[in-house]
Tab-separated table of C-alpha atoms in Angstrom:
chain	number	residue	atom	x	y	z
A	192	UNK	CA	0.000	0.000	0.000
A	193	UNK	CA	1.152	3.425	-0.548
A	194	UNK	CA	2.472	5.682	2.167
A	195	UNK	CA	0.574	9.009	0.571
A	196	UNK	CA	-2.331	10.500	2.171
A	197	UNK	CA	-5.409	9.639	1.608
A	198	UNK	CA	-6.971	11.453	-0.934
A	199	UNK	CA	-10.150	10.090	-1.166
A	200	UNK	CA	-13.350	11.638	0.466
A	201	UNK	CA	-14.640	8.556	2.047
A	202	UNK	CA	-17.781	10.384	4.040
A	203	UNK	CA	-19.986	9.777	0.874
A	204	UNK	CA	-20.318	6.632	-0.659
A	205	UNK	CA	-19.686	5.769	-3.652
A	206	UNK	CA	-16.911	7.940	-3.907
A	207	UNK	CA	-17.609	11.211	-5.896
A	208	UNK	CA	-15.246	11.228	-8.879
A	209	UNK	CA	-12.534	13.739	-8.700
A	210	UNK	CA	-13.032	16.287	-11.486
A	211	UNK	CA	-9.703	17.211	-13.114
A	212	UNK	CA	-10.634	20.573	-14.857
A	213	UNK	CA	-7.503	21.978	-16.945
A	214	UNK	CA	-6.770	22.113	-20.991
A	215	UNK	CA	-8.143	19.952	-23.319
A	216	UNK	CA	-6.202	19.265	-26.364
A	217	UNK	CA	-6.940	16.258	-29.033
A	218	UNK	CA	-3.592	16.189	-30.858
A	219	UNK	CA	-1.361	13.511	-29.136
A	220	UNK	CA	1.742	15.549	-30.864
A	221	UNK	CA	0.773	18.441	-29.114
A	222	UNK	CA	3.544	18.784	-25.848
A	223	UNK	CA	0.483	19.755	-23.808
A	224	UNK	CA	-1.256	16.520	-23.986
A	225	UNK	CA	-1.093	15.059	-20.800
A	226	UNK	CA	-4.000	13.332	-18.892
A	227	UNK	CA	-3.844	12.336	-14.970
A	228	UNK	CA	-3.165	8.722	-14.237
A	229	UNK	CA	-6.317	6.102	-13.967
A	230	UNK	CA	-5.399	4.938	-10.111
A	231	UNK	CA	-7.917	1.765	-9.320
A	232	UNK	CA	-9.970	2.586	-5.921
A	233	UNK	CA	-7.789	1.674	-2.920
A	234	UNK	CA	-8.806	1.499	0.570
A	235	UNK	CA	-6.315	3.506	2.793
A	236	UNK	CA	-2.878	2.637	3.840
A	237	UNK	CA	-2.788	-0.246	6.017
A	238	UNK	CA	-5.907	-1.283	5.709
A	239	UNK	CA	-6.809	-5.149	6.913
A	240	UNK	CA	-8.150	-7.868	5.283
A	241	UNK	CA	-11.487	-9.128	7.539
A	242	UNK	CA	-12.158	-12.615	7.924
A	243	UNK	CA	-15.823	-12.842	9.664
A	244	UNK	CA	-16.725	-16.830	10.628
A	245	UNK	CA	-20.141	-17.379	12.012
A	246	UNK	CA	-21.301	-20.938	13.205
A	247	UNK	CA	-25.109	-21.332	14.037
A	248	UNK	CA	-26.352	-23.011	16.520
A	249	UNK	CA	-24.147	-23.357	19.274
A	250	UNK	CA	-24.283	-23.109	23.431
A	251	UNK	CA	-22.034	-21.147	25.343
A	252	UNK	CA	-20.782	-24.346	26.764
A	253	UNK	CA	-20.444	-26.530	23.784
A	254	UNK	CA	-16.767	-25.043	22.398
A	255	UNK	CA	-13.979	-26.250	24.187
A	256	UNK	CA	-12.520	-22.913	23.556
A	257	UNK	CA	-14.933	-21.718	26.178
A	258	UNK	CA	-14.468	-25.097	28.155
A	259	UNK	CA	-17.223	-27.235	26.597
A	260	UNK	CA	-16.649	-30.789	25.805
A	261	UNK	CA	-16.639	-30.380	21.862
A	262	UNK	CA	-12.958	-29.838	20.445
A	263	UNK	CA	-12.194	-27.215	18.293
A	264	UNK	CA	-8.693	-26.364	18.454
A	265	UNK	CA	-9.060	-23.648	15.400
A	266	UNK	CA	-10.675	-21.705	18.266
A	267	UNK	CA	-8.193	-22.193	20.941
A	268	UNK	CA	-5.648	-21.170	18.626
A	269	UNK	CA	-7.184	-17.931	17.569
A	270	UNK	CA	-8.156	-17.421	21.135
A	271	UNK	CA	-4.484	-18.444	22.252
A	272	UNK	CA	-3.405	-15.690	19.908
A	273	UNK	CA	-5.966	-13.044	20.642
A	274	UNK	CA	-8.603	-11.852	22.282
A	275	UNK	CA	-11.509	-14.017	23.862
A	276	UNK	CA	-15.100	-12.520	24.841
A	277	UNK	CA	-17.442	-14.208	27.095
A	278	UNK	CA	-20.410	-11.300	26.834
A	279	UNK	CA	-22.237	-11.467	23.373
A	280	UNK	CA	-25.604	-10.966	23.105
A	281	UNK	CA	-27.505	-11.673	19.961
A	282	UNK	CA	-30.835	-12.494	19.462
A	283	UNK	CA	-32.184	-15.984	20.439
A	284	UNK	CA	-33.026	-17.259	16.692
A	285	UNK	CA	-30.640	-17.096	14.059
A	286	UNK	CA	-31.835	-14.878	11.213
A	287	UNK	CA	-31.678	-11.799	13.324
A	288	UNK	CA	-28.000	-11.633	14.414
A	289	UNK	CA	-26.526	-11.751	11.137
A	290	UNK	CA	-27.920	-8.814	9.508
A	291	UNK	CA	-27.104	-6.796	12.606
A	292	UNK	CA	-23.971	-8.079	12.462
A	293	UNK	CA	-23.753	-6.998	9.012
A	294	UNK	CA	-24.568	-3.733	9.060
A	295	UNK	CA	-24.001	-2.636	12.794
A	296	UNK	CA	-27.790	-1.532	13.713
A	297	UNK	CA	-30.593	-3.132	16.167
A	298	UNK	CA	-31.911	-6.215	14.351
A	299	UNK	CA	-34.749	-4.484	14.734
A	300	UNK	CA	-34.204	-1.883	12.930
A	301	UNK	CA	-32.906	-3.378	9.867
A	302	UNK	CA	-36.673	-5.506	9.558
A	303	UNK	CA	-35.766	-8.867	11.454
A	304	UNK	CA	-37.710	-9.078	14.494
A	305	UNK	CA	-37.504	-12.946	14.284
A	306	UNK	CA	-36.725	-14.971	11.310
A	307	UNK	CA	-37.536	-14.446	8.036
A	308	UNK	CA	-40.318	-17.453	8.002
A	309	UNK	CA	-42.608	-15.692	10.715
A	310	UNK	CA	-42.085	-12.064	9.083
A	311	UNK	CA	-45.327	-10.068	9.350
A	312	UNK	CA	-45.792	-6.541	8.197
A	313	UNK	CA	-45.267	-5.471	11.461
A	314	UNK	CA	-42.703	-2.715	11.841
A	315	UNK	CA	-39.088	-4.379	12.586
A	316	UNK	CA	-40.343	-7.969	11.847
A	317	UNK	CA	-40.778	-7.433	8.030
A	318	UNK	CA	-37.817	-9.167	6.987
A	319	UNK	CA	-36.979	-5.941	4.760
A	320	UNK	CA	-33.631	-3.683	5.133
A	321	UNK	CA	-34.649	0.033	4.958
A	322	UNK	CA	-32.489	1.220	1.912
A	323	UNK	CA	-30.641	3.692	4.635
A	324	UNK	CA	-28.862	0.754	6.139
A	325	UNK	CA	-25.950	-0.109	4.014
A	326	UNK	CA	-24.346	-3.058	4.522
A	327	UNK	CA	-20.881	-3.687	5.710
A	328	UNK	CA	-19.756	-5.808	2.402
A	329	UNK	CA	-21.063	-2.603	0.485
A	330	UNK	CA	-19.411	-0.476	2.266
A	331	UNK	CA	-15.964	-2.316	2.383
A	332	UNK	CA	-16.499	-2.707	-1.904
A	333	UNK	CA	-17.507	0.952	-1.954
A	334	UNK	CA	-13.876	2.177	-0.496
A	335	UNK	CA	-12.430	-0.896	-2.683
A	336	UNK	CA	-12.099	-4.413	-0.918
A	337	UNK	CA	-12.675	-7.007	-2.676
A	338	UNK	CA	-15.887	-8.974	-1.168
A	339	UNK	CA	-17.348	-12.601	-0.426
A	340	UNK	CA	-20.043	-14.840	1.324
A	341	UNK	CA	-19.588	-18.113	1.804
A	342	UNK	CA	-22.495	-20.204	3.260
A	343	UNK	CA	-25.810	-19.507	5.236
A	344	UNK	CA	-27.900	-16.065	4.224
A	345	UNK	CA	-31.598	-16.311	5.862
A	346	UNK	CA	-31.863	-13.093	5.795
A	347	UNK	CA	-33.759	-12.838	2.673
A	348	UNK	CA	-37.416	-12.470	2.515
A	349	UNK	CA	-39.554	-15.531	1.844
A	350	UNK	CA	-41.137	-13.717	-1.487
A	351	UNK	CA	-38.166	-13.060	-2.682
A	352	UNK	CA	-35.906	-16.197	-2.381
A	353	UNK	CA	-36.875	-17.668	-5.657
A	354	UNK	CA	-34.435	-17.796	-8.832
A	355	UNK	CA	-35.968	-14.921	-10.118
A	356	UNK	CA	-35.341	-12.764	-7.467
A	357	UNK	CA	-35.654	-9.986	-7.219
A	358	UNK	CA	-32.334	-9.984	-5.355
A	359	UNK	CA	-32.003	-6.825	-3.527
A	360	UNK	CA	-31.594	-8.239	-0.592
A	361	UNK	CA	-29.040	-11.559	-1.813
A	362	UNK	CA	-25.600	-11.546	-0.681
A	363	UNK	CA	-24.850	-10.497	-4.052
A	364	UNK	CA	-27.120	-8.326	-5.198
A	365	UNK	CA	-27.791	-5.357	-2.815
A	366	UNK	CA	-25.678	-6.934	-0.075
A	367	UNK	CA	-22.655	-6.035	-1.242
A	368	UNK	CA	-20.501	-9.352	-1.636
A	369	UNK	CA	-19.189	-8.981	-5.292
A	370	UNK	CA	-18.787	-13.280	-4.981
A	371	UNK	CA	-21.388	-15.712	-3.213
A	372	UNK	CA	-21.700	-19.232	-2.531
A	373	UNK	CA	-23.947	-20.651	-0.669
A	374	UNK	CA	-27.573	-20.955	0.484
A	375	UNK	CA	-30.199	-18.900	1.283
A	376	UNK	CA	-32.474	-20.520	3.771
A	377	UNK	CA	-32.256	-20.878	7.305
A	378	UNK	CA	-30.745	-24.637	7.159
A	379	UNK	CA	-29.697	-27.098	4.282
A	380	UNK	CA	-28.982	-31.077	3.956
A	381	UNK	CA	-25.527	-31.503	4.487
A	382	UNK	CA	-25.062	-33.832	1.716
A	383	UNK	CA	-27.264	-32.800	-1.249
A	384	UNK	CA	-27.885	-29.122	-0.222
A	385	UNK	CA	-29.616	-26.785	-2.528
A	386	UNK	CA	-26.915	-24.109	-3.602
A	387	UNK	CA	-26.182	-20.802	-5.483
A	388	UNK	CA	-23.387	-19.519	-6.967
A	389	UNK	CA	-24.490	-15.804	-7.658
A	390	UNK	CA	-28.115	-15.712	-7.831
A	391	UNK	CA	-27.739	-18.759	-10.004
A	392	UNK	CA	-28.720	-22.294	-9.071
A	393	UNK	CA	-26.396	-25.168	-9.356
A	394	UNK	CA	-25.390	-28.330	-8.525
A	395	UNK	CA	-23.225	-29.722	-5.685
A	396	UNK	CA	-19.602	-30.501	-7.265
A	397	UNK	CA	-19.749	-33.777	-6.075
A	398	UNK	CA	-22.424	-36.429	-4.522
A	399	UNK	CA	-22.653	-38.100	-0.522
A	400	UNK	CA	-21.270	-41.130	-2.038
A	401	UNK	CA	-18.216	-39.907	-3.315
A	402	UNK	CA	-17.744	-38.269	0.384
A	403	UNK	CA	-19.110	-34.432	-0.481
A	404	UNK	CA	-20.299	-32.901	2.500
A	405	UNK	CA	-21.325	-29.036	2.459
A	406	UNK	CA	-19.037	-27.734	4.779
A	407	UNK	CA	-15.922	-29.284	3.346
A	408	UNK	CA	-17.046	-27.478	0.135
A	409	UNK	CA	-17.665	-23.942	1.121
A	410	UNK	CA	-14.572	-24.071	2.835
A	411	UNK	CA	-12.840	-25.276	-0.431
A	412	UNK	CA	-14.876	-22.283	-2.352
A	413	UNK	CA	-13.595	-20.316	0.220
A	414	UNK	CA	-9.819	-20.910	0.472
A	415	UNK	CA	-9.986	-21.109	-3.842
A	416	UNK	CA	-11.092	-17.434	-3.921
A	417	UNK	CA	-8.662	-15.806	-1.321
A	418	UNK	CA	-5.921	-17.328	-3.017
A	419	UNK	CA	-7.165	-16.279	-6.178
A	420	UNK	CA	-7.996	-12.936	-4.949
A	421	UNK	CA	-4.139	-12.304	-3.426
A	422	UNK	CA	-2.380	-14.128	-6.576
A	423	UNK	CA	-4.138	-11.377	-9.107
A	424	UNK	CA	-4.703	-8.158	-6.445
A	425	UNK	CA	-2.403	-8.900	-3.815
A	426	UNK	CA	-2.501	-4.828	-3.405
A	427	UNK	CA	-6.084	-4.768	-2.215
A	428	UNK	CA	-7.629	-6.272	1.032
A	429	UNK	CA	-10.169	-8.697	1.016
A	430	UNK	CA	-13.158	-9.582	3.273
A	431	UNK	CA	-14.777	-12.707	3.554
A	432	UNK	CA	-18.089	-13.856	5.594
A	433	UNK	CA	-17.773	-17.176	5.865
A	434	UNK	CA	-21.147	-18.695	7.577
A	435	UNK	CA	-21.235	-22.798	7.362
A	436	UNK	CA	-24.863	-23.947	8.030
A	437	UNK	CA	-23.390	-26.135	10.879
A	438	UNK	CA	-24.107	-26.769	13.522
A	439	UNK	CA	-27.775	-25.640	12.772
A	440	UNK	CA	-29.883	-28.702	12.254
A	441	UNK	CA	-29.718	-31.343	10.454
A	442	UNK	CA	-27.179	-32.344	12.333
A	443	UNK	CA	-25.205	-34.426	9.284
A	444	UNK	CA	-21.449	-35.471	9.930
A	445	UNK	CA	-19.406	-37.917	8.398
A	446	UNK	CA	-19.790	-41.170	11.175
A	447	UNK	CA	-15.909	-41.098	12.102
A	448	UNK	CA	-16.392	-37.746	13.112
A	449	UNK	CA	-19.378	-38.632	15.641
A	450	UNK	CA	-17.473	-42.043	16.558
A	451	UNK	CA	-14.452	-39.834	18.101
A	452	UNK	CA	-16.824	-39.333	21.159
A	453	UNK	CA	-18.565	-42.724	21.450
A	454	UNK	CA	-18.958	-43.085	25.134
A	455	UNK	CA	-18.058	-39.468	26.139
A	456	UNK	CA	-22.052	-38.484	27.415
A	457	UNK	CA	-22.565	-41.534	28.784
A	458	UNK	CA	-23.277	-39.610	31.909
A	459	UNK	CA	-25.725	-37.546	30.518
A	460	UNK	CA	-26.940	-34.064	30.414
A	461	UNK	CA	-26.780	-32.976	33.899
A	462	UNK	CA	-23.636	-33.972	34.727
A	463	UNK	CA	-22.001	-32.337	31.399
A	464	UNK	CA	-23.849	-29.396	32.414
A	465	UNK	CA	-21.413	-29.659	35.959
A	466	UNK	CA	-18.304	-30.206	34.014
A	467	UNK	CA	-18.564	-27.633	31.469
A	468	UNK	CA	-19.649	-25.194	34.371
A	469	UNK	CA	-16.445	-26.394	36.245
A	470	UNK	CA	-14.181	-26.217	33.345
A	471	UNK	CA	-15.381	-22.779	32.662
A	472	UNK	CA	-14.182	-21.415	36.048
A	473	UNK	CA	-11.031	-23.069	36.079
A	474	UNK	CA	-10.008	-21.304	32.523
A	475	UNK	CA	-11.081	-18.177	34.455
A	476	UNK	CA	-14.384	-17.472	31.270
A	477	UNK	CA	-17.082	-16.897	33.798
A	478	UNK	CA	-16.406	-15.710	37.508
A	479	UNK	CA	-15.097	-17.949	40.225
A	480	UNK	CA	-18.237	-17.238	42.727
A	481	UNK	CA	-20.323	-17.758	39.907
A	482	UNK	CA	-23.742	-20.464	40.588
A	483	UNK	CA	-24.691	-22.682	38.211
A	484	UNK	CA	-28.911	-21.887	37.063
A	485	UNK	CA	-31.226	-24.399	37.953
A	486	UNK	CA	-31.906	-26.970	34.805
A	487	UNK	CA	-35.563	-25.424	33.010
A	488	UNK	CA	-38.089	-27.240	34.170
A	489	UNK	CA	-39.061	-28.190	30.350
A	490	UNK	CA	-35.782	-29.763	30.487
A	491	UNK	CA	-35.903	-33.658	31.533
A	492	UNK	CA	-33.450	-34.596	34.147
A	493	UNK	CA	-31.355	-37.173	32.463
A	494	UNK	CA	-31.778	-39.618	34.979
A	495	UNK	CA	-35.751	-39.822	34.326
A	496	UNK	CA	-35.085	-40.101	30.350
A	497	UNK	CA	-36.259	-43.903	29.473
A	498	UNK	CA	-33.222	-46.398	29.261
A	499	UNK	CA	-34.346	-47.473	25.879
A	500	UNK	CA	-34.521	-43.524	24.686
A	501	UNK	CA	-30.975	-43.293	26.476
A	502	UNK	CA	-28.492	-44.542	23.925
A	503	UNK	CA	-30.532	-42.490	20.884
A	504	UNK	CA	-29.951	-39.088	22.612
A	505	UNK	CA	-26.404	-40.211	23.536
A	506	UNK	CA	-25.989	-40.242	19.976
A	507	UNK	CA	-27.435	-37.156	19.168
A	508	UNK	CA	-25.120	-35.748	21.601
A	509	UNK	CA	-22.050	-37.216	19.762
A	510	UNK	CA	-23.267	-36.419	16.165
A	511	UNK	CA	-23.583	-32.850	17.150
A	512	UNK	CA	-19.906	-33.091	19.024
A	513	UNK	CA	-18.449	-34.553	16.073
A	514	UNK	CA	-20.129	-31.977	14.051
A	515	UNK	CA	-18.586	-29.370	15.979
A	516	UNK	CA	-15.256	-30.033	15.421
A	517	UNK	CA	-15.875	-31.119	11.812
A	518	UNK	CA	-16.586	-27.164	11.197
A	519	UNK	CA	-13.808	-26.078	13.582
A	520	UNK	CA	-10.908	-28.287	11.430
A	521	UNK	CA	-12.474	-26.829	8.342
A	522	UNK	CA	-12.069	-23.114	9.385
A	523	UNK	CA	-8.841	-24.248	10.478
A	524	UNK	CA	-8.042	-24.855	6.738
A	525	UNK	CA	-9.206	-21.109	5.967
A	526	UNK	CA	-6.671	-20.207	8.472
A	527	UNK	CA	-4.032	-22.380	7.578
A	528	UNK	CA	-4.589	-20.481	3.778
A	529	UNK	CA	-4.027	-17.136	5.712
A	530	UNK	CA	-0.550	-18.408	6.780
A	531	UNK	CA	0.377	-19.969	3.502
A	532	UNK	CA	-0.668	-16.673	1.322
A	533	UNK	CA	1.294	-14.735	4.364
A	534	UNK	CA	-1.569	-12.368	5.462
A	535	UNK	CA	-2.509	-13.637	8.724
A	536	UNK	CA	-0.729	-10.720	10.278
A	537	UNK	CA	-2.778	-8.311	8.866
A	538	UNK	CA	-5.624	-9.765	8.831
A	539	UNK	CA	-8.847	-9.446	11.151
A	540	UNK	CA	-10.567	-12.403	12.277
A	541	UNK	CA	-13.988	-12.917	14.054
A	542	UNK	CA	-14.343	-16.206	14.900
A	543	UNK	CA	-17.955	-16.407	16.150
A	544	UNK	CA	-19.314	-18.640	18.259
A	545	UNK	CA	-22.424	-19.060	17.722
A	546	UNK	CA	-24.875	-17.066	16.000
A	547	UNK	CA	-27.232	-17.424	18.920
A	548	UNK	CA	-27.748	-20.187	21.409
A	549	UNK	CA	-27.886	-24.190	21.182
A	550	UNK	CA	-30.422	-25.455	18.934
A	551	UNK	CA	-33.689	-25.249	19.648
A	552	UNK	CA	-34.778	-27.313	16.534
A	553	UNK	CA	-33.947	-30.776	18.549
A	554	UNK	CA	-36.949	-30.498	21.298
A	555	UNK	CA	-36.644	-33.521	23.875
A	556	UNK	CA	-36.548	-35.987	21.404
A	557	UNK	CA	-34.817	-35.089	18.700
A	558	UNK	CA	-36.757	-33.149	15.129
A	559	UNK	CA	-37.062	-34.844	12.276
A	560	UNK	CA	-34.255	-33.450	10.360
A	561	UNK	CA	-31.620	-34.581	13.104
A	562	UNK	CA	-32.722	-38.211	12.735
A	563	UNK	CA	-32.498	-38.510	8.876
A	564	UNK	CA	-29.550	-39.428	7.682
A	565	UNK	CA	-28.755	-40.449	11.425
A	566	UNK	CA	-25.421	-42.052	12.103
């Protein structure tokens, strides 16, 4: 990047062109023929790449970063090399959060009250963005990153989530990503999801029997583009929203995945609730006089759970475990890419964990969608 001053009047977006008033001339022979330089928008000097990573679905407790019995060591070694917060409060479903996140404002006030499914007319639950809330990703291409999404949306409005549009509010139409891949519903299958590239429907590369899985893929989409985008404009930051649909229901990992913790819940519920609360205090994440709440009284206690429902919800609780740290190693890959293209120094990572709380979609038995496909 250039050490010169900023020239650029970056309270006004898009940019005003500079006018460059002075003589005209038309003969190329003349000695007065000179025109300014074409310069390419440039953020200013210095200026990061961002790397924003969103997971959906996850407790407080479940990320061994934050003492929880699921292993992701991508997060301890962001954490390890930065900063960790333990106060984030977004919204309890998962629509909301990311297009506050997004563009900054009260979920509210960008239309998404709740999810985009239950949108009513209602003001601040009609699943529209005013046009006076500009996106982050539009702002960022405005001053002249280079943008992408990778993953989950939801945050378009049911009426408008068709091929056809229109696509005002798609990553990649008024949202500002200049590159998208991904879906645009609140949750996908894992294996054979239903995906854009663009506004443009397509195909997985690959099918569940020769091993795709979605996650794997955006990640690979992912990693393909930064190193694409440093190899041809390694003068101009990127940033990348990378939002996997795990570990949002259906919960679909490969089985050696969920196998890693065969046996680890066999003690159920209650008593992971007292480890993970121990664990937590011991790392020094939540205060050392802090009391554990009282288990909802919707919630079961484990031991009064039928033996012969027992060993299903065991499961579930491994599937989801092994799910976690499927996504984990897989953002580790985006990081690994940071190293390797020798930009993790200067670039900004959110590593977000999760979007809102555990899911809901599970009830005390387990939804549909977790059990198909169940390992």
């Amino acid at each position: 990047m250039s050490n010169q001053p900023d020239k650029h009047l970056r309270a006004i977006l898009p940019i005003p062109d500079v006018a460059r008033p002075g003589l005209t001339t038309y003969d190329a022979k003349d000695p007065e023929t000179h025109y300014p330089p074409i310069e390419p928008l440039r953020p200013p000097a210095g200026a990061p790449n961002v790397l924003i990573v969103l997971l959906d679905d996850i407790g407080f407790g479940a990320s061994s970063a934050f003492g929880g019995p699921c292993h992701t060591p991508t997060a301890e070694r962001l954490a390890g090399g930065g900063l960790r917060y333990n106060r984030f409060h977004p919204p309890a479903p998962c629509a909301p959060t990311r297009p506050a996140m997004l563009t900054g404002r009260n979920h509210h006030s960008v239309g998404m009250g709740s999810i985009t499914e239950t949108a009513t007319s209602a003001p601040g639950n009609n699943s529209l963005r005013p046009n006076t809330k500009a996106p982050l990703a539009l702002t960022l291409k405005l001053n002249g990153y280079s943008t992408a999404q990778f993953g989950k949306c939801h945050e378009v409005p049911v009426w408008q989530t068709s091929p056809m549009g229109p696509f005002d509010a798609w990553p990649s139409g008024g949202g500002g990503f200049e590159y998208f891949y991904g879906f645009i519903g609140g949750e996908n299958n894992q294996w054979d999801p239903a995906l854009y590239e663009g506004t443009t429907p397509i195909e997985p590369p690959a099918t569940p029997e020769e091993g795709y899985h979605l996650t794997e893929d955006l990640a690979d989409h992912a990693i393909n583009w930064m190193r694409q985008q440093k190899a041809l404009l390694p003068d101009k930051p990127f940033f990348v929203y990378f939002a996997p649909g795990a570990t949002h229901a259906p919960h679909h990992v490969p089985k050696e995945w969920a196998d890693k913790y065969k046996g680890q819940f066999a003690h159920g519920w209650d008593r992971q609730r007292e480890i993970t609360f121990a664990r937590q205090k011991e790392m020094g994440i939540i205060p050392a006089d802090a009391g554990l709440c009282a288990r909802h009284k919707e919630i079961t206690a484990w031991d009064d759970m039928p033996d012969d429902l027992k060993p299903v919800l065991e499961r579930q609780m491994e599937v989801y475990a092994g799910f976690l740290e499927h996504t984990d190693y897989h953002v580790g890959r985006l990081i690994d890419t940071l190293v390797d293209l020798e930009v993790l120094d200067n670039t900004l990572i959110f590593y977000i964990i999760g979007d809102n709380g555990a899911s809901a979609e599970g009830t005390m038995n387990g939804a549909f969608n977790e059990m198909a496909n169940f390992n």
